[in-house]
Amino acid sequence: MRTLIIGSQRIQRTLARLACEVDERNQGTEDLILFGIVPKGIVVANALAHHLSEIAERAVTPVTLDLDHLEQINEDVSGKHVVIVDDVLYTGRTAHRAVSAILELGSPARIQLMTLIDRGHRELPLRPDYVGRKLQTKYRERVEVNAAGDLSVYLTE
């Protein structure tokens, strides 16, 4: 059974709120770098960047973070405020790999984690700085972010 949890309009309002939080916590976007984890985190990061660009009145462009092809990333993060964006935070293993990858690129002033959906069940001691929505799930359930077209979130049992 597949159930719509969050529709596209609600996601856009959520991303607008998260963009305000990111802007405020980082005192603007001048030293900010967004990294979107492939495959769906980059889609969420692009949508977040759109809202951040409106707030900052300047273009904010996320960097694609492909954890299987780290050698392709040529971004200097030293002294920057880094926000890692993913669609769903579950066990924390992907986020942990992403933080390790960012640290290989330099010494950022701050690393933050943003997720559209936090479903708990952490296996590593990670906590997101920005959360679109917490969703209590069972282990057997799946949370799917539909990234084709408008963003939406479904729960599949």
Short mmCIF file of C-alpha atoms in Angstrom, two decimals:
data_model
loop_
_atom_site.label_atom_id
_atom_site.label_comp_id
_atom_site.label_asym_id
_atom_site.label_seq_id
_atom_site.Cartn_x
_atom_site.Cartn_y
_atom_site.Cartn_z
CA MET A 1 0.00 0.00 0.00
CA ARG A 2 1.39 3.43 -1.03
CA THR A 3 0.18 6.51 0.85
CA LEU A 4 0.90 10.16 0.07
CA ILE A 5 2.45 11.70 3.17
CA ILE A 6 3.46 15.16 1.91
CA GLY A 7 2.31 16.77 -1.33
CA SER A 8 4.31 19.14 -3.49
CA GLN A 9 2.75 22.35 -2.12
CA ARG A 10 3.52 21.38 1.47
CA ILE A 11 7.08 20.45 0.49
CA GLN A 12 7.61 23.86 -1.12
CA ARG A 13 6.37 25.60 2.06
CA THR A 14 8.65 23.35 4.12
CA LEU A 15 11.65 24.12 1.92
CA ALA A 16 10.91 27.86 2.15
CA ARG A 17 10.93 27.54 5.96
CA LEU A 18 14.15 25.51 5.91
CA ALA A 19 15.78 28.09 3.61
CA CYS A 20 14.98 30.81 6.15
CA GLU A 21 16.50 28.70 8.93
CA VAL A 22 19.66 28.01 6.90
CA ASP A 23 20.01 31.69 5.99
CA GLU A 24 19.54 32.83 9.58
CA ARG A 25 21.84 30.26 11.20
CA ASN A 26 24.63 30.95 8.69
CA GLN A 27 24.15 34.74 8.67
CA GLY A 28 23.48 34.75 4.95
CA THR A 29 24.71 32.65 2.07
CA GLU A 30 28.03 34.30 1.27
CA ASP A 31 30.17 31.55 2.84
CA LEU A 32 27.60 28.79 2.34
CA ILE A 33 28.04 25.68 0.20
CA LEU A 34 25.14 23.27 -0.31
CA PHE A 35 25.98 19.66 -1.13
CA GLY A 36 23.15 17.45 -2.38
CA ILE A 37 23.67 13.71 -1.99
CA VAL A 38 22.97 11.73 -5.16
CA PRO A 39 20.42 10.70 -6.27
CA LYS A 40 17.50 12.49 -4.57
CA GLY A 41 19.33 14.74 -2.12
CA ILE A 42 20.56 16.86 -5.03
CA VAL A 43 16.96 17.33 -6.18
CA VAL A 44 16.00 18.54 -2.69
CA ALA A 45 19.15 20.72 -2.59
CA ASN A 46 18.21 22.34 -5.91
CA ALA A 47 14.73 23.15 -4.59
CA LEU A 48 16.22 24.51 -1.35
CA ALA A 49 18.73 26.57 -3.36
CA HIS A 50 15.87 28.17 -5.27
CA HIS A 51 14.35 29.42 -2.00
CA LEU A 52 17.75 30.50 -0.63
CA SER A 53 18.44 32.44 -3.84
CA GLU A 54 15.20 34.39 -3.38
CA ILE A 55 16.09 35.23 0.22
CA ALA A 56 19.71 36.15 -0.50
CA GLU A 57 18.93 37.89 -3.80
CA ARG A 58 21.86 36.08 -5.38
CA ALA A 59 22.26 32.70 -7.02
CA VAL A 60 22.90 29.73 -4.74
CA THR A 61 23.94 26.63 -6.66
CA PRO A 62 24.31 23.28 -4.91
CA VAL A 63 27.21 20.93 -5.53
CA THR A 64 26.45 17.32 -6.44
CA LEU A 65 27.81 14.90 -3.85
CA ASP A 66 28.12 11.47 -5.46
CA LEU A 67 29.56 9.25 -2.75
CA ASP A 68 30.63 6.68 -5.37
CA HIS A 69 32.64 9.23 -7.37
CA LEU A 70 34.25 11.54 -4.83
CA GLU A 71 37.24 12.21 -7.07
CA GLN A 72 34.99 14.35 -9.30
CA ILE A 73 34.39 16.96 -6.57
CA ASN A 74 36.72 19.95 -6.84
CA GLU A 75 35.18 22.23 -4.22
CA ASP A 76 37.30 24.00 -1.59
CA VAL A 77 35.32 23.93 1.65
CA SER A 78 37.98 25.47 3.89
CA GLY A 79 36.44 28.08 6.16
CA LYS A 80 33.00 27.63 4.57
CA HIS A 81 29.65 26.76 6.11
CA VAL A 82 28.64 23.45 4.54
CA VAL A 83 25.09 22.11 4.45
CA ILE A 84 24.72 18.48 3.36
CA VAL A 85 21.24 17.86 1.96
CA ASP A 86 19.58 14.44 1.69
CA ASP A 87 16.01 13.39 1.07
CA VAL A 88 15.55 10.83 3.86
CA LEU A 89 17.64 10.26 6.99
CA TYR A 90 17.29 6.71 8.23
CA THR A 91 20.24 4.81 9.76
CA GLY A 92 22.71 7.68 9.34
CA ARG A 93 25.24 5.69 7.34
CA THR A 94 24.91 7.79 4.17
CA ALA A 95 25.15 11.03 6.17
CA HIS A 96 28.26 9.73 7.93
CA ARG A 97 29.90 8.92 4.58
CA ALA A 98 28.97 12.39 3.32
CA VAL A 99 30.54 14.13 6.34
CA SER A 100 33.73 12.07 5.84
CA ALA A 101 33.80 13.04 2.16
CA ILE A 102 33.42 16.75 2.98
CA LEU A 103 36.28 16.57 5.48
CA GLU A 104 38.51 15.19 2.72
CA LEU A 105 37.86 18.39 0.74
CA GLY A 106 39.24 20.72 3.41
CA SER A 107 38.48 22.15 6.82
CA PRO A 108 35.04 23.79 6.83
CA ALA A 109 34.03 26.24 9.53
CA ARG A 110 30.86 24.21 10.09
CA ILE A 111 29.17 21.12 8.67
CA GLN A 112 25.40 20.91 8.96
CA LEU A 113 22.93 18.25 7.88
CA MET A 114 19.52 18.94 6.35
CA THR A 115 16.97 16.25 5.55
CA LEU A 116 13.51 16.50 4.12
CA ILE A 117 12.33 13.45 6.12
CA ASP A 118 13.82 12.12 9.37
CA ARG A 119 12.42 8.67 9.97
CA GLY A 120 14.55 7.77 12.99
CA HIS A 121 16.05 4.29 13.47
CA ARG A 122 19.56 5.73 13.69
CA GLU A 123 22.47 3.30 13.86
CA LEU A 124 25.06 6.08 14.17
CA PRO A 125 25.03 9.05 16.56
CA LEU A 126 24.02 11.68 14.00
CA ARG A 127 21.35 14.33 14.34
CA PRO A 128 20.19 16.62 11.54
CA ASP A 129 20.40 20.38 12.01
CA TYR A 130 17.41 21.02 9.75
CA VAL A 131 14.42 18.69 9.37
CA GLY A 132 11.48 19.09 7.04
CA ARG A 133 9.38 16.56 8.88
CA LYS A 134 9.92 13.79 11.43
CA LEU A 135 8.09 10.65 10.48
CA GLN A 136 7.74 7.71 12.84
CA THR A 137 8.03 4.56 10.74
CA LYS A 138 8.32 0.83 11.19
CA TYR A 139 11.43 -0.94 9.94
CA ARG A 140 9.49 -2.70 7.18
CA GLU A 141 8.03 0.56 5.83
CA ARG A 142 9.74 2.57 3.09
CA VAL A 143 9.72 6.31 2.63
CA GLU A 144 9.97 7.36 -1.01
CA VAL A 145 10.60 10.87 -2.22
CA ASN A 146 9.19 11.25 -5.71
CA ALA A 147 11.73 13.48 -7.43
CA ALA A 148 10.25 13.27 -10.92
CA GLY A 149 8.42 16.53 -11.52
CA ASP A 150 7.09 18.06 -8.32
CA LEU A 151 8.55 16.73 -5.08
CA SER A 152 6.24 14.56 -2.99
CA VAL A 153 6.71 11.95 -0.25
CA TYR A 154 5.05 8.54 -0.05
CA LEU A 155 5.01 5.82 2.60
CA THR A 156 4.99 2.24 1.33
CA GLU A 157 4.22 -0.72 3.55
#
